[in-house]
PDB file of C-alpha atoms in Angstrom:
ATOM      1  CA  UNK A  24     -25.311  27.741 -16.386  1.00 51.00           C
ATOM      2  CA  UNK A  25     -23.543  29.132 -13.332  1.00 67.00           C
ATOM      3  CA  UNK A  26     -19.749  29.012 -13.392  1.00 92.00           C
ATOM      4  CA  UNK A  27     -19.224  26.864 -10.299  1.00 96.00           C
ATOM      5  CA  UNK A  28     -20.240  23.560  -8.767  1.00 98.00           C
ATOM      6  CA  UNK A  29     -19.848  22.180  -5.247  1.00 98.00           C
ATOM      7  CA  UNK A  30     -18.487  18.717  -4.499  1.00 98.00           C
ATOM      8  CA  UNK A  31     -19.110  16.984  -1.179  1.00 98.00           C
ATOM      9  CA  UNK A  32     -16.495  14.309  -0.517  1.00 98.00           C
ATOM     10  CA  UNK A  33     -18.131  11.309   1.169  1.00 98.00           C
ATOM     11  CA  UNK A  34     -15.235   8.857   1.031  1.00 97.00           C
ATOM     12  CA  UNK A  35     -14.328   8.988   4.730  1.00 97.00           C
ATOM     13  CA  UNK A  36     -17.868   7.903   5.554  1.00 96.00           C
ATOM     14  CA  UNK A  37     -19.643   6.238   2.643  1.00 93.00           C
ATOM     15  CA  UNK A  38     -16.415   4.970   1.105  1.00 93.00           C
ATOM     16  CA  UNK A  39     -14.844   3.469   4.193  1.00 95.00           C
ATOM     17  CA  UNK A  40     -18.014   1.884   5.555  1.00 90.00           C
ATOM     18  CA  UNK A  41     -17.874  -0.704   2.764  1.00 86.00           C
ATOM     19  CA  UNK A  42     -14.134  -1.372   2.890  1.00 89.00           C
ATOM     20  CA  UNK A  43     -13.056  -4.832   3.997  1.00 88.00           C
ATOM     21  CA  UNK A  44     -10.292  -3.382   6.137  1.00 91.00           C
ATOM     22  CA  UNK A  45     -10.522  -0.629   8.735  1.00 94.00           C
ATOM     23  CA  UNK A  46      -8.327   2.350   7.933  1.00 97.00           C
ATOM     24  CA  UNK A  47      -6.153   3.370  10.904  1.00 97.00           C
ATOM     25  CA  UNK A  48      -7.322   6.645  12.388  1.00 98.00           C
ATOM     26  CA  UNK A  49      -3.946   8.335  11.906  1.00 98.00           C
ATOM     27  CA  UNK A  50      -3.952   7.469   8.197  1.00 98.00           C
ATOM     28  CA  UNK A  51      -7.553   8.620   7.865  1.00 98.00           C
ATOM     29  CA  UNK A  52      -6.714  12.004   9.384  1.00 98.00           C
ATOM     30  CA  UNK A  53      -3.723  12.499   7.087  1.00 98.00           C
ATOM     31  CA  UNK A  54      -5.935  11.592   4.109  1.00 98.00           C
ATOM     32  CA  UNK A  55      -8.605  14.079   5.139  1.00 98.00           C
ATOM     33  CA  UNK A  56      -5.972  16.769   5.721  1.00 98.00           C
ATOM     34  CA  UNK A  57      -4.558  16.165   2.246  1.00 98.00           C
ATOM     35  CA  UNK A  58      -7.968  16.376   0.577  1.00 98.00           C
ATOM     36  CA  UNK A  59      -8.747  19.597   2.425  1.00 98.00           C
ATOM     37  CA  UNK A  60      -5.392  20.991   1.310  1.00 98.00           C
ATOM     38  CA  UNK A  61      -6.330  20.066  -2.275  1.00 98.00           C
ATOM     39  CA  UNK A  62      -9.385  22.309  -1.994  1.00 98.00           C
ATOM     40  CA  UNK A  63     -12.127  19.951  -0.841  1.00 98.00           C
ATOM     41  CA  UNK A  64     -14.271  22.271   1.274  1.00 98.00           C
ATOM     42  CA  UNK A  65     -17.153  19.970   2.227  1.00 98.00           C
ATOM     43  CA  UNK A  66     -16.554  16.506   3.631  1.00 98.00           C
ATOM     44  CA  UNK A  67     -18.665  13.786   5.213  1.00 98.00           C
ATOM     45  CA  UNK A  68     -16.078  12.480   7.624  1.00 98.00           C
ATOM     46  CA  UNK A  69     -17.948   9.675   9.394  1.00 98.00           C
ATOM     47  CA  UNK A  70     -21.159   8.408  10.895  1.00 97.00           C
ATOM     48  CA  UNK A  71     -22.348   8.086  14.467  1.00 97.00           C
ATOM     49  CA  UNK A  72     -23.621   4.537  14.255  1.00 94.00           C
ATOM     50  CA  UNK A  73     -23.085   1.382  16.271  1.00 91.00           C
ATOM     51  CA  UNK A  74     -19.419   0.295  15.929  1.00 91.00           C
ATOM     52  CA  UNK A  75     -20.682  -3.260  16.316  1.00 90.00           C
ATOM     53  CA  UNK A  76     -22.507  -2.950  12.979  1.00 87.00           C
ATOM     54  CA  UNK A  77     -20.071  -0.588  11.209  1.00 90.00           C
ATOM     55  CA  UNK A  78     -16.679  -0.932  12.898  1.00 93.00           C
ATOM     56  CA  UNK A  79     -15.016   1.316  10.313  1.00 94.00           C
ATOM     57  CA  UNK A  80     -16.832   4.262  11.901  1.00 96.00           C
ATOM     58  CA  UNK A  81     -15.832   3.612  15.519  1.00 97.00           C
ATOM     59  CA  UNK A  82     -13.432   6.581  15.519  1.00 98.00           C
ATOM     60  CA  UNK A  83     -15.874   9.149  14.161  1.00 98.00           C
ATOM     61  CA  UNK A  84     -15.883  11.329  17.278  1.00 98.00           C
ATOM     62  CA  UNK A  85     -12.084  11.577  17.152  1.00 98.00           C
ATOM     63  CA  UNK A  86     -12.186  12.343  13.435  1.00 98.00           C
ATOM     64  CA  UNK A  87     -14.758  15.095  13.941  1.00 98.00           C
ATOM     65  CA  UNK A  88     -12.700  16.577  16.753  1.00 98.00           C
ATOM     66  CA  UNK A  89      -9.769  16.839  14.343  1.00 98.00           C
ATOM     67  CA  UNK A  90     -11.587  18.078  11.272  1.00 98.00           C
ATOM     68  CA  UNK A  91     -13.620  20.861  12.863  1.00 98.00           C
ATOM     69  CA  UNK A  92     -10.305  22.644  13.423  1.00 98.00           C
ATOM     70  CA  UNK A  93      -9.404  22.597   9.697  1.00 98.00           C
ATOM     71  CA  UNK A  94      -9.869  26.117   8.331  1.00 97.00           C
ATOM     72  CA  UNK A  95     -12.319  26.332   5.433  1.00 97.00           C
ATOM     73  CA  UNK A  96     -13.640  22.772   5.797  1.00 98.00           C
ATOM     74  CA  UNK A  97     -17.295  21.970   6.494  1.00 98.00           C
ATOM     75  CA  UNK A  98     -17.294  18.851   8.680  1.00 98.00           C
ATOM     76  CA  UNK A  99     -20.369  16.730   8.019  1.00 98.00           C
ATOM     77  CA  UNK A 100     -21.470  13.561   9.814  1.00 98.00           C
ATOM     78  CA  UNK A 101     -24.226  11.075   9.125  1.00 98.00           C
ATOM     79  CA  UNK A 102     -26.584  10.257  11.983  1.00 97.00           C
ATOM     80  CA  UNK A 103     -29.464   7.772  11.813  1.00 93.00           C
ATOM     81  CA  UNK A 104     -31.260   8.798  15.009  1.00 93.00           C
ATOM     82  CA  UNK A 105     -31.362  11.162  17.992  1.00 93.00           C
ATOM     83  CA  UNK A 106     -28.666   9.210  19.816  1.00 95.00           C
ATOM     84  CA  UNK A 107     -26.315   9.752  16.900  1.00 96.00           C
ATOM     85  CA  UNK A 108     -27.239  13.427  16.752  1.00 97.00           C
ATOM     86  CA  UNK A 109     -26.428  13.889  20.418  1.00 97.00           C
ATOM     87  CA  UNK A 110     -23.041  12.237  19.961  1.00 98.00           C
ATOM     88  CA  UNK A 111     -22.315  14.336  16.856  1.00 98.00           C
ATOM     89  CA  UNK A 112     -23.233  17.558  18.617  1.00 98.00           C
ATOM     90  CA  UNK A 113     -21.083  16.677  21.622  1.00 98.00           C
ATOM     91  CA  UNK A 114     -18.155  15.997  19.271  1.00 98.00           C
ATOM     92  CA  UNK A 115     -18.527  19.458  17.739  1.00 98.00           C
ATOM     93  CA  UNK A 116     -20.173  18.621  14.418  1.00 98.00           C
ATOM     94  CA  UNK A 117     -22.626  21.271  13.220  1.00 98.00           C
ATOM     95  CA  UNK A 118     -23.657  19.808   9.824  1.00 98.00           C
ATOM     96  CA  UNK A 119     -25.595  16.558   9.870  1.00 98.00           C
ATOM     97  CA  UNK A 120     -27.058  14.242   7.256  1.00 98.00           C
ATOM     98  CA  UNK A 121     -29.949  11.951   8.207  1.00 96.00           C
ATOM     99  CA  UNK A 122     -30.754   9.117   5.794  1.00 94.00           C
ATOM    100  CA  UNK A 123     -34.390   8.318   5.155  1.00 96.00           C
ATOM    101  CA  UNK A 124     -35.152   5.461   2.764  1.00 95.00           C
ATOM    102  CA  UNK A 125     -38.096   6.079   0.497  1.00 96.00           C
ATOM    103  CA  UNK A 126     -38.336   2.329  -0.031  1.00 94.00           C
ATOM    104  CA  UNK A 127     -40.059   0.775   2.982  1.00 94.00           C
ATOM    105  CA  UNK A 128     -38.128  -2.499   2.616  1.00 90.00           C
ATOM    106  CA  UNK A 129     -34.746  -0.799   2.385  1.00 89.00           C
ATOM    107  CA  UNK A 130     -35.634   1.395   5.350  1.00 89.00           C
ATOM    108  CA  UNK A 131     -36.295  -1.619   7.530  1.00 90.00           C
ATOM    109  CA  UNK A 132     -33.152  -3.345   6.294  1.00 82.00           C
ATOM    110  CA  UNK A 133     -31.022  -0.266   6.880  1.00 78.00           C
ATOM    111  CA  UNK A 134     -32.261   1.052  10.228  1.00 80.00           C
ATOM    112  CA  UNK A 135     -35.002  -1.366  11.294  1.00 84.00           C
ATOM    113  CA  UNK A 136     -37.684   1.314  10.934  1.00 92.00           C
ATOM    114  CA  UNK A 137     -40.267   2.104   8.326  1.00 94.00           C
ATOM    115  CA  UNK A 138     -39.983   5.232   6.204  1.00 95.00           C
ATOM    116  CA  UNK A 139     -42.470   7.342   8.143  1.00 95.00           C
ATOM    117  CA  UNK A 140     -41.177   6.033  11.470  1.00 95.00           C
ATOM    118  CA  UNK A 141     -37.839   7.546  10.403  1.00 95.00           C
ATOM    119  CA  UNK A 142     -39.558  10.783   9.413  1.00 97.00           C
ATOM    120  CA  UNK A 143     -40.912  10.936  12.976  1.00 96.00           C
ATOM    121  CA  UNK A 144     -37.378  10.292  14.255  1.00 95.00           C
ATOM    122  CA  UNK A 145     -36.178  13.257  12.188  1.00 96.00           C
ATOM    123  CA  UNK A 146     -38.795  15.455  13.867  1.00 97.00           C
ATOM    124  CA  UNK A 147     -37.618  14.381  17.326  1.00 95.00           C
ATOM    125  CA  UNK A 148     -33.990  14.824  16.357  1.00 95.00           C
ATOM    126  CA  UNK A 149     -34.550  18.302  14.932  1.00 97.00           C
ATOM    127  CA  UNK A 150     -36.541  19.358  17.996  1.00 97.00           C
ATOM    128  CA  UNK A 151     -33.629  18.355  20.235  1.00 97.00           C
ATOM    129  CA  UNK A 152     -31.072  20.117  18.025  1.00 97.00           C
ATOM    130  CA  UNK A 153     -33.077  23.341  17.896  1.00 97.00           C
ATOM    131  CA  UNK A 154     -33.035  23.451  21.698  1.00 97.00           C
ATOM    132  CA  UNK A 155     -29.225  23.501  21.806  1.00 98.00           C
ATOM    133  CA  UNK A 156     -27.059  26.578  22.092  1.00 97.00           C
ATOM    134  CA  UNK A 157     -25.397  26.371  18.668  1.00 98.00           C
ATOM    135  CA  UNK A 158     -27.191  26.087  15.302  1.00 98.00           C
ATOM    136  CA  UNK A 159     -26.890  22.851  13.357  1.00 98.00           C
ATOM    137  CA  UNK A 160     -27.557  22.384   9.641  1.00 98.00           C
ATOM    138  CA  UNK A 161     -29.763  19.332   9.065  1.00 98.00           C
ATOM    139  CA  UNK A 162     -29.884  17.693   5.647  1.00 98.00           C
ATOM    140  CA  UNK A 163     -32.145  14.723   5.061  1.00 98.00           C
ATOM    141  CA  UNK A 164     -31.144  12.362   2.251  1.00 97.00           C
ATOM    142  CA  UNK A 165     -33.944  10.542   0.462  1.00 98.00           C
ATOM    143  CA  UNK A 166     -32.283   7.177  -0.075  1.00 95.00           C
ATOM    144  CA  UNK A 167     -33.397   4.772  -2.843  1.00 95.00           C
ATOM    145  CA  UNK A 168     -35.066   7.722  -4.551  1.00 97.00           C
ATOM    146  CA  UNK A 169     -34.399   6.252  -7.992  1.00 97.00           C
ATOM    147  CA  UNK A 170     -34.961   2.575  -7.307  1.00 95.00           C
ATOM    148  CA  UNK A 171     -34.443  -0.170  -4.752  1.00 92.00           C
ATOM    149  CA  UNK A 172     -32.726  -3.550  -4.987  1.00 88.00           C
ATOM    150  CA  UNK A 173     -35.545  -5.014  -2.856  1.00 89.00           C
ATOM    151  CA  UNK A 174     -38.627  -3.332  -4.324  1.00 92.00           C
ATOM    152  CA  UNK A 175     -37.518  -2.281  -7.778  1.00 94.00           C
ATOM    153  CA  UNK A 176     -39.093   0.922  -9.060  1.00 95.00           C
ATOM    154  CA  UNK A 177     -39.893   3.608  -6.486  1.00 96.00           C
ATOM    155  CA  UNK A 178     -42.800   5.875  -7.504  1.00 96.00           C
ATOM    156  CA  UNK A 179     -41.818   9.484  -8.094  1.00 97.00           C
ATOM    157  CA  UNK A 180     -44.884  10.627  -6.183  1.00 98.00           C
ATOM    158  CA  UNK A 181     -43.739   8.773  -3.055  1.00 97.00           C
ATOM    159  CA  UNK A 182     -40.302  10.387  -3.218  1.00 98.00           C
ATOM    160  CA  UNK A 183     -41.843  13.847  -3.358  1.00 98.00           C
ATOM    161  CA  UNK A 184     -44.221  13.018  -0.511  1.00 98.00           C
ATOM    162  CA  UNK A 185     -41.336  11.812   1.704  1.00 98.00           C
ATOM    163  CA  UNK A 186     -39.219  14.858   0.823  1.00 98.00           C
ATOM    164  CA  UNK A 187     -42.096  17.161   1.715  1.00 98.00           C
ATOM    165  CA  UNK A 188     -42.712  15.319   4.998  1.00 98.00           C
ATOM    166  CA  UNK A 189     -39.037  15.696   5.940  1.00 98.00           C
ATOM    167  CA  UNK A 190     -39.127  19.443   5.428  1.00 98.00           C
ATOM    168  CA  UNK A 191     -42.319  19.611   7.470  1.00 98.00           C
ATOM    169  CA  UNK A 192     -40.442  17.682  10.183  1.00 98.00           C
ATOM    170  CA  UNK A 193     -37.971  20.543  10.371  1.00 98.00           C
ATOM    171  CA  UNK A 194     -35.093  19.576   8.099  1.00 98.00           C
ATOM    172  CA  UNK A 195     -33.229  22.471   6.487  1.00 98.00           C
ATOM    173  CA  UNK A 196     -32.480  20.632   3.251  1.00 98.00           C
ATOM    174  CA  UNK A 197     -33.465  17.527   1.378  1.00 98.00           C
ATOM    175  CA  UNK A 198     -31.285  15.683  -1.135  1.00 98.00           C
ATOM    176  CA  UNK A 199     -31.931  12.813  -3.545  1.00 98.00           C
ATOM    177  CA  UNK A 200     -29.811   9.675  -3.353  1.00 97.00           C
ATOM    178  CA  UNK A 201     -29.490   7.012  -6.039  1.00 96.00           C
ATOM    179  CA  UNK A 202     -28.447   4.555  -3.360  1.00 92.00           C
ATOM    180  CA  UNK A 203     -28.170   1.495  -5.568  1.00 91.00           C
ATOM    181  CA  UNK A 204     -27.213   3.272  -8.792  1.00 92.00           C
ATOM    182  CA  UNK A 205     -30.261   2.397 -10.879  1.00 94.00           C
ATOM    183  CA  UNK A 206     -31.022   5.895 -12.199  1.00 97.00           C
ATOM    184  CA  UNK A 207     -30.821   6.945 -15.825  1.00 98.00           C
ATOM    185  CA  UNK A 208     -30.600  10.570 -17.007  1.00 98.00           C
ATOM    186  CA  UNK A 209     -34.290  10.904 -17.836  1.00 98.00           C
ATOM    187  CA  UNK A 210     -35.218   9.818 -14.306  1.00 98.00           C
ATOM    188  CA  UNK A 211     -32.747  12.299 -12.836  1.00 98.00           C
ATOM    189  CA  UNK A 212     -34.233  15.208 -14.745  1.00 98.00           C
ATOM    190  CA  UNK A 213     -37.828  14.230 -13.994  1.00 98.00           C
ATOM    191  CA  UNK A 214     -37.409  13.646 -10.260  1.00 98.00           C
ATOM    192  CA  UNK A 215     -35.276  16.728  -9.721  1.00 98.00           C
ATOM    193  CA  UNK A 216     -37.956  18.869 -11.344  1.00 98.00           C
ATOM    194  CA  UNK A 217     -40.711  17.257  -9.275  1.00 98.00           C
ATOM    195  CA  UNK A 218     -38.767  17.561  -6.014  1.00 98.00           C
ATOM    196  CA  UNK A 219     -37.786  21.162  -6.636  1.00 98.00           C
ATOM    197  CA  UNK A 220     -41.404  22.037  -7.422  1.00 98.00           C
ATOM    198  CA  UNK A 221     -42.332  20.778  -3.960  1.00 97.00           C
ATOM    199  CA  UNK A 222     -39.227  21.709  -1.961  1.00 98.00           C
ATOM    200  CA  UNK A 223     -37.978  24.861  -3.698  1.00 97.00           C
ATOM    201  CA  UNK A 224     -34.521  25.948  -2.610  1.00 96.00           C
ATOM    202  CA  UNK A 225     -34.447  23.340   0.172  1.00 98.00           C
ATOM    203  CA  UNK A 226     -33.468  20.845  -2.526  1.00 98.00           C
ATOM    204  CA  UNK A 227     -29.882  21.231  -3.734  1.00 93.00           C
ATOM    205  CA  UNK A 228     -27.928  18.015  -4.031  1.00 98.00           C
ATOM    206  CA  UNK A 229     -27.632  14.642  -5.748  1.00 98.00           C
ATOM    207  CA  UNK A 230     -25.902  11.573  -4.306  1.00 97.00           C
ATOM    208  CA  UNK A 231     -25.108   9.235  -7.185  1.00 97.00           C
ATOM    209  CA  UNK A 232     -23.666   5.747  -7.524  1.00 94.00           C
ATOM    210  CA  UNK A 233     -22.122   4.141 -10.604  1.00 93.00           C
ATOM    211  CA  UNK A 234     -23.573   0.636 -10.387  1.00 91.00           C
ATOM    212  CA  UNK A 235     -24.803   0.660 -13.977  1.00 92.00           C
ATOM    213  CA  UNK A 236     -22.032   2.868 -15.354  1.00 93.00           C
ATOM    214  CA  UNK A 237     -24.276   5.937 -15.637  1.00 96.00           C
ATOM    215  CA  UNK A 238     -22.929   7.988 -12.743  1.00 96.00           C
ATOM    216  CA  UNK A 239     -21.356  10.815 -14.746  1.00 98.00           C
ATOM    217  CA  UNK A 240     -24.148  10.720 -17.319  1.00 98.00           C
ATOM    218  CA  UNK A 241     -26.509  11.361 -14.400  1.00 98.00           C
ATOM    219  CA  UNK A 242     -24.331  14.268 -13.277  1.00 98.00           C
ATOM    220  CA  UNK A 243     -24.799  15.799 -16.732  1.00 98.00           C
ATOM    221  CA  UNK A 244     -28.532  15.266 -16.437  1.00 98.00           C
ATOM    222  CA  UNK A 245     -28.447  17.001 -13.073  1.00 98.00           C
ATOM    223  CA  UNK A 246     -26.558  19.916 -14.595  1.00 98.00           C
ATOM    224  CA  UNK A 247     -29.259  20.125 -17.273  1.00 97.00           C
ATOM    225  CA  UNK A 248     -31.821  20.908 -14.560  1.00 98.00           C
ATOM    226  CA  UNK A 249     -29.560  23.296 -12.619  1.00 97.00           C
ATOM    227  CA  UNK A 250     -28.200  20.977  -9.918  1.00 98.00           C
ATOM    228  CA  UNK A 251     -24.785  22.237  -8.844  1.00 98.00           C
ATOM    229  CA  UNK A 252     -24.150  20.178  -5.684  1.00 98.00           C
ATOM    230  CA  UNK A 253     -22.952  16.576  -5.888  1.00 98.00           C
ATOM    231  CA  UNK A 254     -21.665  13.911  -3.503  1.00 98.00           C
ATOM    232  CA  UNK A 255     -18.683  11.845  -4.655  1.00 98.00           C
ATOM    233  CA  UNK A 256     -16.067   9.518  -3.200  1.00 97.00           C
ATOM    234  CA  UNK A 257     -12.346   9.414  -3.881  1.00 97.00           C
ATOM    235  CA  UNK A 258     -11.493   6.395  -6.053  1.00 96.00           C
ATOM    236  CA  UNK A 259     -15.201   5.529  -6.221  1.00 94.00           C
ATOM    237  CA  UNK A 260     -15.194   3.750  -2.888  1.00 93.00           C
ATOM    238  CA  UNK A 261     -18.449   3.022  -1.142  1.00 86.00           C
ATOM    239  CA  UNK A 262     -21.891   1.583  -1.434  1.00 70.00           C
ATOM    240  CA  UNK A 263     -24.631   0.565   0.955  1.00 63.00           C
ATOM    241  CA  UNK A 264     -24.038  -2.446   3.203  1.00 60.00           C
ATOM    242  CA  UNK A 265     -27.799  -2.929   3.565  1.00 56.00           C
ATOM    243  CA  UNK A 266     -28.701  -2.848  -0.146  1.00 56.00           C
ATOM    244  CA  UNK A 267     -27.625  -5.902  -2.157  1.00 57.00           C
ATOM    245  CA  UNK A 268     -25.808  -5.007  -5.377  1.00 57.00           C
ATOM    246  CA  UNK A 269     -25.066  -1.406  -4.499  1.00 57.00           C
ATOM    247  CA  UNK A 270     -21.601  -0.563  -5.769  1.00 68.00           C
ATOM    248  CA  UNK A 271     -19.410   2.478  -5.356  1.00 84.00           C
ATOM    249  CA  UNK A 272     -20.103   6.185  -5.503  1.00 93.00           C
ATOM    250  CA  UNK A 273     -19.179   8.323  -8.466  1.00 96.00           C
ATOM    251  CA  UNK A 274     -15.450   9.019  -8.504  1.00 97.00           C
ATOM    252  CA  UNK A 275     -14.472  12.405  -7.103  1.00 98.00           C
ATOM    253  CA  UNK A 276     -11.420  12.757  -9.373  1.00 98.00           C
ATOM    254  CA  UNK A 277     -13.461  12.004 -12.490  1.00 98.00           C
ATOM    255  CA  UNK A 278     -16.206  14.397 -11.362  1.00 98.00           C
ATOM    256  CA  UNK A 279     -13.688  17.218 -10.850  1.00 98.00           C
ATOM    257  CA  UNK A 280     -12.248  16.514 -14.321  1.00 98.00           C
ATOM    258  CA  UNK A 281     -15.720  16.600 -15.887  1.00 98.00           C
ATOM    259  CA  UNK A 282     -16.890  19.765 -14.185  1.00 98.00           C
ATOM    260  CA  UNK A 283     -13.676  21.740 -14.636  1.00 98.00           C
ATOM    261  CA  UNK A 284     -13.457  20.667 -18.291  1.00 97.00           C
ATOM    262  CA  UNK A 285     -16.949  22.083 -18.775  1.00 96.00           C
ATOM    263  CA  UNK A 286     -15.910  25.432 -17.294  1.00 96.00           C
ATOM    264  CA  UNK A 287     -17.444  24.878 -13.849  1.00 97.00           C
ATOM    265  CA  UNK A 288     -15.081  25.866 -11.052  1.00 98.00           C
ATOM    266  CA  UNK A 289     -14.906  23.397  -8.154  1.00 98.00           C
ATOM    267  CA  UNK A 290     -12.074  24.990  -6.169  1.00 98.00           C
ATOM    268  CA  UNK A 291     -10.265  21.624  -6.151  1.00 98.00           C
ATOM    269  CA  UNK A 292      -6.728  21.084  -7.424  1.00 98.00           C
ATOM    270  CA  UNK A 293      -7.124  17.911  -9.469  1.00 98.00           C
ATOM    271  CA  UNK A 294      -3.447  16.917  -9.401  1.00 98.00           C
ATOM    272  CA  UNK A 295      -3.277  17.308  -5.625  1.00 98.00           C
ATOM    273  CA  UNK A 296      -6.531  15.393  -5.227  1.00 98.00           C
ATOM    274  CA  UNK A 297      -5.299  12.453  -7.303  1.00 98.00           C
ATOM    275  CA  UNK A 298      -2.179  12.315  -5.139  1.00 98.00           C
ATOM    276  CA  UNK A 299      -4.347  11.648  -2.077  1.00 98.00           C
ATOM    277  CA  UNK A 300      -5.150   8.197  -3.472  1.00 98.00           C
ATOM    278  CA  UNK A 301      -1.833   7.186  -1.929  1.00 97.00           C
ATOM    279  CA  UNK A 302      -3.481   7.234   1.489  1.00 98.00           C
ATOM    280  CA  UNK A 303      -6.037   4.689   0.301  1.00 97.00           C
ATOM    281  CA  UNK A 304      -3.295   2.378  -0.913  1.00 96.00           C
ATOM    282  CA  UNK A 305      -1.578   2.786   2.443  1.00 96.00           C
ATOM    283  CA  UNK A 306      -4.601   2.427   4.705  1.00 97.00           C
ATOM    284  CA  UNK A 307      -6.713  -0.018   2.667  1.00 95.00           C
ATOM    285  CA  UNK A 308      -4.185  -2.423   1.179  1.00 90.00           C
ATOM    286  CA  UNK A 309      -5.789  -4.530  -1.529  1.00 87.00           C
ATOM    287  CA  UNK A 310      -8.983  -2.479  -1.772  1.00 90.00           C
ATOM    288  CA  UNK A 311      -9.913  -1.877  -5.449  1.00 91.00           C
ATOM    289  CA  UNK A 312      -9.525   1.774  -6.454  1.00 93.00           C
ATOM    290  CA  UNK A 313     -11.653   3.010  -9.331  1.00 93.00           C
ATOM    291  CA  UNK A 314     -11.645   5.971 -11.670  1.00 95.00           C
ATOM    292  CA  UNK A 315     -10.501   6.860 -15.161  1.00 96.00           C
ATOM    293  CA  UNK A 316      -8.348   9.804 -14.056  1.00 97.00           C
ATOM    294  CA  UNK A 317      -6.616   7.676 -11.462  1.00 96.00           C
ATOM    295  CA  UNK A 318      -5.951   4.947 -14.023  1.00 95.00           C
ATOM    296  CA  UNK A 319      -4.972   7.034 -17.069  1.00 97.00           C
ATOM    297  CA  UNK A 320      -3.598  10.157 -15.423  1.00 97.00           C
ATOM    298  CA  UNK A 321      -4.561  13.756 -16.088  1.00 98.00           C
ATOM    299  CA  UNK A 322      -4.329  14.437 -19.815  1.00 96.00           C
ATOM    300  CA  UNK A 323      -2.077  17.211 -21.064  1.00 96.00           C
ATOM    301  CA  UNK A 324      -5.122  18.849 -22.656  1.00 97.00           C
ATOM    302  CA  UNK A 325      -6.792  19.409 -19.296  1.00 97.00           C
ATOM    303  CA  UNK A 326      -7.295  23.009 -18.240  1.00 95.00           C
ATOM    304  CA  UNK A 327      -8.981  23.886 -14.975  1.00 96.00           C
ATOM    305  CA  UNK A 328     -11.904  26.308 -15.204  1.00 95.00           C
ATOM    306  CA  UNK A 329     -10.788  29.918 -14.944  1.00 87.00           C
TER     307      UNK A 329
END
């Protein structure tokens, strides 16, 4: 086991897109600043989508303009199509995530395109990005890789085929997303092995949800098969607005506690990170905040990894 793990904070995008209220931009920026100061070095700060459908993301260009100036922070944005990619590039974002649903039904519900129509969109998007002056890192996230609330089980073979097609379309990386939180540890280990066999080092990361209470158990399963990159959301906010029953992401604070307790360095100051929950209480009054560390506090026995 390596002695470090990398956490990608997705709260400002995945977390806020499901919130009932819209966090004021000024509060959002102070929250992001505080998380970066706590040691969060990779952050998905928003998505370039229609503000009519996801009004919480209407300020993404302004947020990107602010965050790209934060030293040591990788600013990441989600884009569903070439239009979003053009807007992200113009705003200064140089790390993009493109969601591609392995489930055909979820794909049409989410972006009104079939799975392989979206793969073709990725190819067009990548071709445009490669023609620009500055390099852009393109990650494609295989959504519903471990199950779908519309279709149920998603065949492992189909996930691998979609991941392979995305790399052939020009993506730099491919990740696996348990969009609705149906995965169990055995499925994590099996699909990671199968995807890595096809994608090699282009596969790095898991995006996990805690719908069935197995989020951190699935992190452990990922660690078993040498995954060291994980998405998480402060206070477990988030979900998918186009997948019925999808609840929040795994809790960043709890993930830091788990990894550091196991001797894996994250570079994140847990006490400082927990303190940033105050911005959620300020900007999302009444929104439920999740997490065992946030509820119980950091135990006196906790020691960060050396």
